[in-house]
Short mmCIF file of C-alpha atoms in Angstrom, two decimals:
data_model
loop_
_atom_site.label_atom_id
_atom_site.label_comp_id
_atom_site.label_asym_id
_atom_site.label_seq_id
_atom_site.Cartn_x
_atom_site.Cartn_y
_atom_site.Cartn_z
CA MET A 1439 -2.56 23.26 -4.62
CA ASP A 1440 0.93 24.52 -5.16
CA SER A 1441 0.20 24.55 -8.92
CA GLU A 1442 -2.86 26.48 -8.50
CA ARG A 1443 -1.17 29.10 -6.28
CA ILE A 1444 1.82 29.38 -8.76
CA LEU A 1445 -0.65 29.89 -11.64
CA THR A 1446 -2.78 32.40 -9.79
CA GLN A 1447 0.53 34.38 -9.08
CA LEU A 1448 1.35 34.26 -12.74
CA ARG A 1449 -1.92 35.35 -13.73
CA ALA A 1450 -1.92 38.14 -11.34
CA GLU A 1451 1.18 39.39 -12.61
CA GLY A 1452 0.02 39.51 -16.23
CA TYR A 1453 1.68 36.31 -17.41
CA LEU A 1454 -0.65 34.23 -19.69
CA VAL A 1455 -0.98 30.38 -19.62
CA ALA A 1456 -0.11 28.56 -23.00
CA PRO A 1457 -1.75 25.50 -24.16
CA THR A 1458 1.20 23.87 -25.60
CA TYR A 1459 4.87 23.58 -25.25
CA GLN A 1460 5.30 25.22 -28.40
CA ASP A 1461 3.34 28.26 -27.38
CA ALA A 1462 5.14 28.87 -24.08
CA ASP A 1463 8.13 31.08 -23.44
CA LEU A 1464 8.89 29.12 -20.10
CA VAL A 1465 7.62 25.78 -18.58
CA VAL A 1466 6.98 25.35 -14.92
CA VAL A 1467 6.86 21.41 -13.79
CA ASN A 1468 5.50 20.68 -10.49
CA THR A 1469 6.97 17.42 -9.19
CA CYS A 1470 6.40 14.70 -6.73
CA GLY A 1471 9.22 12.97 -4.98
CA PHE A 1472 7.64 10.51 -2.62
CA ILE A 1473 8.03 7.16 -4.11
CA ASP A 1474 10.24 5.62 -6.91
CA ALA A 1475 7.40 5.54 -9.37
CA ALA A 1476 6.41 9.19 -8.74
CA ILE A 1477 10.20 10.23 -9.01
CA GLU A 1478 10.44 8.36 -12.41
CA GLU A 1479 7.04 10.26 -13.62
CA SER A 1480 8.42 13.44 -12.37
CA LEU A 1481 11.89 13.07 -14.18
CA ALA A 1482 10.11 12.00 -17.34
CA ALA A 1483 7.85 15.03 -17.28
CA ILE A 1484 10.84 17.43 -17.00
CA GLY A 1485 12.69 15.60 -19.76
CA GLU A 1486 9.69 15.90 -22.09
CA ALA A 1487 9.36 19.76 -21.29
CA LEU A 1488 13.08 19.98 -21.88
CA ALA A 1489 12.66 18.15 -25.38
CA GLU A 1490 9.51 20.19 -26.43
CA ASN A 1491 10.46 23.43 -24.99
CA GLY A 1492 13.92 23.65 -23.61
CA ARG A 1493 13.08 26.40 -20.85
CA VAL A 1494 12.01 24.72 -17.74
CA ILE A 1495 11.84 25.55 -14.18
CA VAL A 1496 11.31 22.63 -11.59
CA THR A 1497 9.62 22.94 -8.32
CA GLY A 1498 7.87 20.59 -5.80
CA CYS A 1499 8.89 17.58 -3.59
CA LEU A 1500 11.48 16.18 -6.03
CA GLY A 1501 13.32 19.50 -5.81
CA ALA A 1502 13.90 18.97 -2.09
CA LYS A 1503 15.62 15.62 -2.73
CA GLY A 1504 19.17 17.01 -3.03
CA ASP A 1505 20.57 17.37 -6.62
CA VAL A 1506 18.69 14.59 -8.18
CA VAL A 1507 17.07 16.93 -10.66
CA LYS A 1508 20.15 18.93 -11.78
CA ARG A 1509 22.11 15.55 -12.20
CA THR A 1510 19.53 13.95 -14.42
CA HIS A 1511 18.64 17.23 -16.32
CA PRO A 1512 21.43 19.79 -15.94
CA ARG A 1513 19.76 21.95 -18.62
CA VAL A 1514 16.74 23.04 -16.43
CA LEU A 1515 16.93 26.87 -15.50
CA ALA A 1516 16.21 26.69 -11.62
CA VAL A 1517 15.04 23.81 -9.13
CA THR A 1518 12.99 24.93 -6.02
CA GLY A 1519 11.38 22.64 -3.17
CA PRO A 1520 7.71 22.50 -2.38
CA HIS A 1521 5.47 25.19 -1.24
CA ALA A 1522 7.82 27.76 -2.66
CA THR A 1523 5.67 30.16 -4.82
CA ASP A 1524 7.95 32.95 -4.03
CA GLU A 1525 11.16 31.31 -5.26
CA VAL A 1526 9.32 29.91 -8.44
CA MET A 1527 8.33 33.52 -9.10
CA GLN A 1528 11.88 34.84 -8.64
CA ALA A 1529 13.17 32.24 -11.15
CA VAL A 1530 10.42 33.14 -13.67
CA HIS A 1531 11.24 36.91 -13.27
CA ALA A 1532 15.16 35.98 -13.89
CA HIS A 1533 14.30 34.15 -17.07
CA LEU A 1534 11.01 35.71 -18.23
CA PRO A 1535 10.55 39.48 -17.47
CA GLN A 1536 7.04 40.46 -15.99
CA PRO A 1537 4.72 41.90 -18.40
CA HIS A 1538 4.14 45.45 -18.53
CA ASP A 1539 0.96 46.80 -16.57
CA PRO A 1540 -0.41 43.44 -15.66
CA TYR A 1541 -4.46 43.43 -15.34
CA ILE A 1542 -4.64 42.27 -11.79
CA ASP A 1543 -8.51 42.67 -11.79
CA LEU A 1544 -8.67 39.66 -14.58
CA ILE A 1545 -7.86 37.31 -11.74
CA PRO A 1546 -10.98 35.77 -9.94
CA PRO A 1547 -11.08 35.83 -6.30
CA GLN A 1548 -11.04 31.91 -6.17
CA GLY A 1549 -7.51 31.95 -8.18
CA ILE A 1550 -6.75 29.73 -10.96
CA LYS A 1551 -8.00 26.13 -10.41
CA LEU A 1552 -6.80 22.90 -12.23
CA THR A 1553 -9.70 20.84 -11.03
CA PRO A 1554 -13.24 21.12 -12.73
CA ARG A 1555 -15.26 24.19 -11.96
CA HIS A 1556 -17.69 22.22 -9.63
CA TYR A 1557 -15.08 20.89 -7.11
CA ALA A 1558 -11.85 22.15 -5.44
CA TYR A 1559 -9.23 20.84 -3.03
CA LEU A 1560 -8.88 23.09 -0.04
CA LYS A 1561 -5.49 22.52 1.77
CA ILE A 1562 -5.59 23.55 5.41
CA ALA A 1563 -2.08 22.67 6.45
CA GLU A 1564 1.51 21.70 5.28
CA GLY A 1565 4.03 19.28 6.74
CA CYS A 1566 3.30 16.50 9.35
CA ASN A 1567 4.47 15.94 12.96
CA HIS A 1568 4.38 12.23 12.41
CA ARG A 1569 7.45 10.23 11.84
CA CYS A 1570 6.29 7.30 10.09
CA THR A 1571 9.19 5.01 8.94
CA PHE A 1572 7.96 4.53 5.45
CA CYS A 1573 7.57 8.24 4.86
CA ILE A 1574 9.90 11.23 4.03
CA ILE A 1575 7.24 13.97 3.93
CA PRO A 1576 8.44 15.61 7.21
CA SER A 1577 12.06 15.90 5.62
CA MET A 1578 10.75 17.35 2.55
CA ARG A 1579 7.91 19.51 3.82
CA GLY A 1580 8.54 20.13 7.52
CA ASP A 1581 6.59 19.90 10.51
CA LEU A 1582 2.96 20.71 10.51
CA VAL A 1583 2.12 24.45 9.73
CA SER A 1584 -1.52 25.23 9.97
CA ARG A 1585 -3.21 27.88 7.62
CA PRO A 1586 -4.80 30.77 9.50
CA ILE A 1587 -8.49 29.50 9.62
CA GLY A 1588 -9.88 32.92 8.34
CA ALA A 1589 -7.50 32.43 5.42
CA VAL A 1590 -8.94 28.98 4.85
CA MET A 1591 -12.57 30.07 5.32
CA GLN A 1592 -12.20 33.06 2.80
CA GLU A 1593 -10.77 30.81 0.17
CA ALA A 1594 -13.77 28.40 0.81
CA GLU A 1595 -16.22 31.08 0.61
CA ASN A 1596 -14.46 32.57 -2.59
CA LEU A 1597 -14.64 29.03 -4.24
CA VAL A 1598 -18.39 28.41 -3.28
CA LYS A 1599 -19.21 31.91 -4.88
CA ALA A 1600 -17.42 30.86 -7.93
CA GLY A 1601 -19.64 27.96 -8.35
CA VAL A 1602 -17.83 25.10 -6.60
CA ARG A 1603 -20.26 22.62 -5.19
CA GLU A 1604 -17.70 20.30 -3.61
CA LEU A 1605 -14.86 21.16 -1.30
CA LEU A 1606 -12.30 18.35 -0.54
CA VAL A 1607 -10.33 19.21 2.75
CA ILE A 1608 -6.83 18.07 2.65
CA ALA A 1609 -3.58 18.15 4.52
CA GLN A 1610 -0.88 15.71 5.36
CA ASP A 1611 -2.83 15.13 8.53
CA THR A 1612 -6.31 16.91 8.56
CA SER A 1613 -7.06 16.04 12.14
CA ALA A 1614 -3.95 17.69 13.55
CA TYR A 1615 -5.08 20.99 12.13
CA GLY A 1616 -4.33 23.76 14.65
CA VAL A 1617 -2.22 21.69 17.01
CA ASP A 1618 1.00 23.67 16.24
CA ILE A 1619 -0.40 26.95 17.28
CA LYS A 1620 -2.38 25.44 20.21
CA TYR A 1621 -5.77 25.74 18.32
CA ARG A 1622 -5.34 29.53 18.30
CA THR A 1623 -8.47 31.58 17.94
CA GLY A 1624 -8.81 33.19 14.48
CA PHE A 1625 -11.62 35.47 13.03
CA TRP A 1626 -13.83 35.01 9.83
CA ASN A 1627 -16.43 37.50 9.05
CA GLY A 1628 -15.95 39.24 12.27
CA ARG A 1629 -16.62 36.31 14.60
CA PRO A 1630 -14.11 34.32 16.47
CA LEU A 1631 -13.31 30.84 15.25
CA LYS A 1632 -10.98 28.41 16.77
CA THR A 1633 -8.03 26.70 14.78
CA HIS A 1634 -9.33 23.12 15.09
CA MET A 1635 -10.63 20.67 12.65
CA THR A 1636 -14.11 20.19 14.36
CA ASP A 1637 -14.62 24.19 14.40
CA LEU A 1638 -13.37 24.39 10.69
CA ALA A 1639 -15.88 21.44 9.89
CA VAL A 1640 -18.86 23.24 11.30
CA ALA A 1641 -17.89 26.52 9.73
CA LEU A 1642 -17.50 24.91 6.21
CA GLY A 1643 -20.79 22.95 6.83
CA GLY A 1644 -22.38 26.53 7.28
CA LEU A 1645 -21.35 27.31 3.67
CA ALA A 1646 -23.72 24.73 2.46
CA GLY A 1647 -26.95 26.14 4.14
CA LYS A 1648 -29.18 23.86 5.99
CA ASN A 1649 -28.45 20.81 3.77
CA ALA A 1650 -25.02 19.81 2.31
CA ALA A 1651 -26.83 17.57 -0.14
CA ASP A 1652 -28.57 20.78 -1.76
CA GLY A 1653 -25.61 23.41 -1.42
CA VAL A 1654 -22.07 22.40 -1.01
CA TRP A 1655 -20.39 19.11 -0.14
CA VAL A 1656 -17.71 19.22 2.22
CA ARG A 1657 -15.40 16.05 2.17
CA LEU A 1658 -12.65 15.12 4.82
CA HIS A 1659 -9.58 13.44 3.68
CA TYR A 1660 -6.37 12.07 5.41
CA VAL A 1661 -8.03 12.14 8.88
CA TYR A 1662 -5.90 10.33 11.49
CA PRO A 1663 -8.30 8.36 14.07
CA TYR A 1664 -7.72 10.60 17.01
CA PRO A 1665 -10.30 10.77 19.78
CA HIS A 1666 -11.32 14.23 18.65
CA VAL A 1667 -12.36 13.10 15.38
CA ASP A 1668 -15.33 11.53 16.88
CA ALA A 1669 -16.93 14.98 17.44
CA VAL A 1670 -16.98 15.48 13.57
CA ILE A 1671 -19.34 12.32 13.05
CA PRO A 1672 -22.56 13.94 14.51
CA LEU A 1673 -22.06 16.85 12.05
CA MET A 1674 -22.16 14.15 9.35
CA ALA A 1675 -25.39 12.66 10.73
CA GLU A 1676 -26.89 16.17 10.60
CA GLY A 1677 -26.08 16.69 7.08
CA LYS A 1678 -23.56 19.45 7.58
CA VAL A 1679 -20.52 17.60 6.07
CA LEU A 1680 -20.71 14.57 4.06
CA PRO A 1681 -20.78 11.23 5.85
CA TYR A 1682 -17.62 10.38 4.49
CA LEU A 1683 -14.26 9.79 6.32
CA ASP A 1684 -10.81 8.92 4.75
CA VAL A 1685 -8.65 7.25 7.49
CA PRO A 1686 -5.04 5.93 6.47
CA PHE A 1687 -5.07 2.97 8.69
CA GLN A 1688 -1.91 1.36 6.84
CA HIS A 1689 -2.21 -1.95 8.64
CA ALA A 1690 -3.62 -3.88 11.52
CA SER A 1691 -1.04 -6.00 13.01
CA PRO A 1692 0.36 -4.33 16.21
CA ARG A 1693 3.82 -5.26 15.38
CA ILE A 1694 3.86 -3.98 11.86
CA LEU A 1695 1.96 -0.63 13.23
CA LYS A 1696 4.66 -0.21 15.93
CA ALA A 1697 7.62 -0.78 13.09
CA MET A 1698 5.78 1.88 11.08
CA LYS A 1699 5.46 4.04 13.94
CA ARG A 1700 1.76 4.63 13.49
CA PRO A 1701 -0.57 5.86 15.97
CA ALA A 1702 -3.72 3.60 17.43
CA SER A 1703 -4.04 -0.21 17.48
CA ALA A 1704 -6.55 -2.30 15.18
CA GLU A 1705 -8.68 -2.99 18.25
CA ASN A 1706 -9.06 0.69 18.97
CA ASN A 1707 -9.79 1.25 15.26
CA LEU A 1708 -12.48 -1.53 14.97
CA ALA A 1709 -14.34 -0.03 18.30
CA ARG A 1710 -13.99 3.43 16.92
CA ILE A 1711 -15.61 2.41 13.38
CA GLU A 1712 -18.33 0.47 15.16
CA SER A 1713 -19.00 3.76 17.30
CA TRP A 1714 -19.13 5.94 14.20
CA ARG A 1715 -21.48 3.78 12.42
CA ARG A 1716 -23.82 3.86 15.45
CA ILE A 1717 -23.78 7.63 15.33
CA CYS A 1718 -24.11 7.95 11.61
CA PRO A 1719 -25.29 4.68 9.84
CA GLU A 1720 -24.74 6.14 6.23
CA ILE A 1721 -20.97 6.94 6.91
CA THR A 1722 -18.69 5.91 4.06
CA LEU A 1723 -15.08 4.80 5.37
CA ARG A 1724 -12.11 4.88 3.11
CA SER A 1725 -8.69 3.85 3.89
CA THR A 1726 -5.31 3.04 2.56
CA PHE A 1727 -3.11 -0.14 3.42
CA ILE A 1728 0.56 -1.03 2.84
CA VAL A 1729 1.28 -4.77 2.43
CA GLY A 1730 4.98 -6.42 2.22
CA PHE A 1731 6.29 -3.89 5.00
CA PRO A 1732 9.68 -5.00 6.19
CA GLY A 1733 9.16 -7.70 8.69
CA GLU A 1734 5.61 -8.55 7.75
CA ALA A 1735 5.29 -12.22 8.32
CA GLU A 1736 2.47 -14.25 6.96
CA ALA A 1737 0.76 -14.08 10.36
CA ASP A 1738 0.87 -10.14 10.19
CA PHE A 1739 -0.83 -10.26 6.97
CA GLU A 1740 -3.58 -12.62 7.95
CA GLN A 1741 -4.17 -10.21 10.99
CA LEU A 1742 -4.72 -7.50 8.12
CA LEU A 1743 -7.23 -9.61 6.20
CA ASP A 1744 -9.10 -10.50 9.44
CA PHE A 1745 -9.21 -6.62 10.20
CA LEU A 1746 -10.60 -5.94 6.60
CA GLU A 1747 -13.14 -8.57 7.03
CA ALA A 1748 -14.25 -7.20 10.51
CA ALA A 1749 -14.22 -3.49 9.58
CA GLN A 1750 -16.18 -3.79 6.30
CA LEU A 1751 -14.62 -0.79 4.77
CA ASP A 1752 -16.51 0.71 1.76
CA ARG A 1753 -13.39 2.19 -0.05
CA VAL A 1754 -10.04 0.77 0.18
CA GLY A 1755 -6.65 1.42 -1.62
CA CYS A 1756 -3.69 -0.98 -1.18
CA PHE A 1757 -0.05 -0.49 -2.07
CA ALA A 1758 2.67 -3.27 -1.97
CA TYR A 1759 5.60 -1.50 0.07
CA SER A 1760 8.10 0.63 -2.01
CA PRO A 1761 11.40 1.69 -0.60
CA VAL A 1762 11.62 5.39 -0.39
CA ALA A 1763 15.14 6.94 -0.66
CA GLY A 1764 15.88 8.52 2.82
CA ALA A 1765 12.94 6.58 4.79
CA ARG A 1766 13.90 4.84 7.83
CA ALA A 1767 12.19 1.55 6.84
CA ASN A 1768 14.83 0.77 4.38
CA GLN A 1769 17.07 -0.29 7.21
CA LEU A 1770 14.61 -2.42 8.88
CA PRO A 1771 15.28 -6.07 8.99
CA GLY A 1772 12.95 -8.83 7.12
CA GLN A 1773 12.68 -7.09 3.72
CA VAL A 1774 9.94 -8.80 1.86
CA PRO A 1775 10.70 -10.31 -1.58
CA GLU A 1776 8.86 -8.37 -4.40
CA GLU A 1777 6.82 -11.62 -5.56
CA ILE A 1778 5.47 -12.04 -2.15
CA LYS A 1779 4.33 -8.43 -1.85
CA GLN A 1780 2.40 -8.72 -5.02
CA GLU A 1781 0.74 -11.89 -4.11
CA ARG A 1782 -0.22 -10.40 -0.83
CA ARG A 1783 -1.37 -7.32 -2.55
CA ALA A 1784 -3.64 -9.35 -4.84
CA ARG A 1785 -4.94 -11.54 -2.02
CA PHE A 1786 -5.74 -8.34 -0.33
CA MET A 1787 -7.75 -6.82 -3.00
CA ALA A 1788 -9.67 -10.05 -3.76
CA VAL A 1789 -10.97 -9.90 -0.17
CA GLN A 1790 -11.79 -6.18 -0.49
CA GLU A 1791 -13.44 -6.50 -3.78
CA LYS A 1792 -16.03 -9.12 -2.30
CA ILE A 1793 -16.63 -6.64 0.64
CA SER A 1794 -17.06 -3.61 -1.80
CA ALA A 1795 -19.49 -5.49 -4.20
CA ALA A 1796 -21.67 -6.60 -1.26
CA ARG A 1797 -21.76 -3.03 0.10
CA LEU A 1798 -22.56 -1.52 -3.17
CA LYS A 1799 -25.44 -4.14 -3.87
CA ARG A 1800 -27.14 -3.01 -0.73
CA LYS A 1801 -27.61 0.31 -2.53
CA ILE A 1802 -29.93 -1.11 -5.36
CA GLY A 1803 -33.34 0.47 -5.23
CA HIS A 1804 -32.32 3.62 -3.15
CA THR A 1805 -32.48 7.05 -4.49
CA LEU A 1806 -29.34 8.93 -3.85
CA THR A 1807 -28.14 12.63 -4.54
CA VAL A 1808 -25.28 12.73 -6.96
CA LEU A 1809 -22.84 15.35 -8.19
CA VAL A 1810 -22.59 15.17 -12.07
CA ASP A 1811 -18.94 15.28 -13.37
CA THR A 1812 -19.55 14.68 -17.21
CA VAL A 1813 -22.51 14.27 -19.39
CA GLY A 1814 -22.08 12.69 -22.87
CA ALA A 1815 -24.31 10.74 -25.47
CA LYS A 1816 -24.09 7.45 -23.40
CA GLY A 1817 -25.24 9.19 -20.22
CA ALA A 1818 -23.59 10.94 -17.31
CA VAL A 1819 -20.69 9.88 -14.83
CA ALA A 1820 -21.51 11.22 -11.51
CA ARG A 1821 -20.37 10.51 -7.82
CA SER A 1822 -22.38 9.99 -4.75
CA ALA A 1823 -21.55 11.15 -1.16
CA ALA A 1824 -19.44 7.98 -0.88
CA ASP A 1825 -17.13 8.73 -3.90
CA ALA A 1826 -14.34 11.03 -3.82
CA PRO A 1827 -12.95 12.27 -7.44
CA GLU A 1828 -10.32 10.02 -9.01
CA ILE A 1829 -9.82 7.68 -6.09
CA ASP A 1830 -13.21 6.00 -5.69
CA GLY A 1831 -15.95 4.65 -7.78
CA VAL A 1832 -18.55 6.36 -9.75
CA VAL A 1833 -22.31 6.41 -10.56
CA HIS A 1834 -23.32 5.70 -14.24
CA VAL A 1835 -26.43 7.38 -15.03
CA ALA A 1836 -28.65 6.72 -18.06
CA PRO A 1837 -29.06 9.65 -20.54
CA HIS A 1838 -31.54 12.19 -19.36
CA ALA A 1839 -32.25 15.82 -20.51
CA THR A 1840 -31.99 17.30 -16.84
CA LEU A 1841 -28.23 16.12 -16.45
CA LYS A 1842 -25.78 18.92 -16.27
CA ALA A 1843 -22.07 18.83 -15.59
CA GLY A 1844 -21.30 20.45 -12.14
CA GLU A 1845 -24.71 20.18 -10.72
CA PHE A 1846 -26.68 17.71 -8.21
CA ALA A 1847 -29.05 15.37 -9.41
CA ARG A 1848 -31.50 12.56 -7.81
CA VAL A 1849 -31.05 9.23 -9.18
CA LYS A 1850 -32.20 5.76 -8.54
CA ILE A 1851 -29.77 2.86 -8.13
CA VAL A 1852 -30.77 0.16 -10.46
CA ALA A 1853 -27.42 -2.09 -10.39
CA SER A 1854 -23.86 -2.34 -9.24
CA ASP A 1855 -20.65 -4.10 -9.80
CA ALA A 1856 -17.47 -4.44 -7.54
CA HIS A 1857 -16.69 -0.62 -7.74
CA ASP A 1858 -19.44 1.33 -9.42
CA LEU A 1859 -23.33 1.97 -9.50
CA ILE A 1860 -25.53 2.27 -12.34
CA ALA A 1861 -28.45 4.36 -12.07
CA ALA A 1862 -31.35 6.39 -13.75
CA VAL A 1863 -32.88 9.72 -13.12
CA ALA A 1864 -35.29 9.51 -10.33
#
C-alpha cells in the first residue's frame, strides 16, 4: 500500500515509472524490517539497485531500524521510515526536480496499483496497540491510527469503478478499526457511518450489490478474535462479504500465549470457531502459528497439535520462531534450538496437510464461483472464496473459451490434492 501511494503521488506530479534500472533516473526501494530474512532480502534489493542504477532512495520499515541501511549501504541518497510518502517525495524533489506542468488528469481515481487489475488491498489502519513480545511493529509503525471511514469507502468505490473484483481488507489489527477514535461517526455519500469493522464490512458489502459472488468479493484479513467479530459472521452467511476469516491465533498453549502476550485462550477460540461454523457453515478459516517460541516445551507443542486437530482449520501457515532485533521475546528464558524448531514445524505441517487434504476432498462434485487470475494454453489458475491471493491454494481450471482473467466463472470441482482444487467449467 505504501508503494502504491508513492507511485500515485509520483505520477500525479508528472514523474514517469521506468521499467528497468537502466531507464530510471532514480530508484525508490520500499523495505520490510520485521524478521531477519526480510531484512536480508531488503538489504540485497538496495544493493542491487545501487549496483544497477546508483541513485537510490530507501523507505519502509527497515528505515525505522536505526542506521542499518546507511551502515550497510552508505551510498544511498536518503532513508525514510514507513508510511512516509511526504518524506519520500521531499527526497525525490531534492535529487530529481519535478517535471514541468504535470498532467494530473492522467492519474486514475483509484491511483497506481501494483496488484493485478482485478484485486486490490484496502488498508484501513496503520500501527497496532498490542505489545506481542515477538513483534516490533508498534516500535516501527506506532500505535493504531484508523483511516477516516469516508476516505476508506471512497477508495473502495474508486477501485470497484476501475474494475476491481476483490477487495482485501488489511491492517495490523483489522478488528481494532476505530478503537483509537472511539468509533467516531464519519460520512460517506452524505450518510453517517461509524468507524467500526462491522459497519465497514456492511458498507463494503453494499458495493457488491445483492450477492458478493456476482459483484465484488470483500475478504477480511488479520482479524483478532474479539467478541465483536461475531457480528460479521451473519454478513458472511448472507453473502455480503466472503465467508473467509484470517485470524492469527499464533499458538494454543495458555503458557506460551501468555509469554507472547496474545489475547484470548485456546478454549475460547475453539468455542468461537464452533459458533462461527454454526452461523456460517461455509466459512473458511485461515490462521498462522509460531513454533519454537522461547520456553515452548514438548507439552506446549503437543497442545498446539491437539488444537489443530480440534479446530480443523482450512488454511494454515506456520513459522519457526525467528529472533527479531528489538523484540522482548529475545530476552525470554528457554530459547529453543534451531533443529527442534524445524522438526516441530515439519510435524505441525504434516498434521495440517492431512486436515487440508480431507477438507478439500469434500469439495469434489461441488460447483463453485471462482475468480480467474490467469489464463494460458493449459487452462486457468483461479481462486475460490476460500483462497486469498499468494498465501492460499488455487483452483486449476481446464481450458475453456469462456474463461477470462479478472472475471468470475462457475466451475465444478473434479479432483483435489493437499492444497489445490482441480475443476472444469460448469
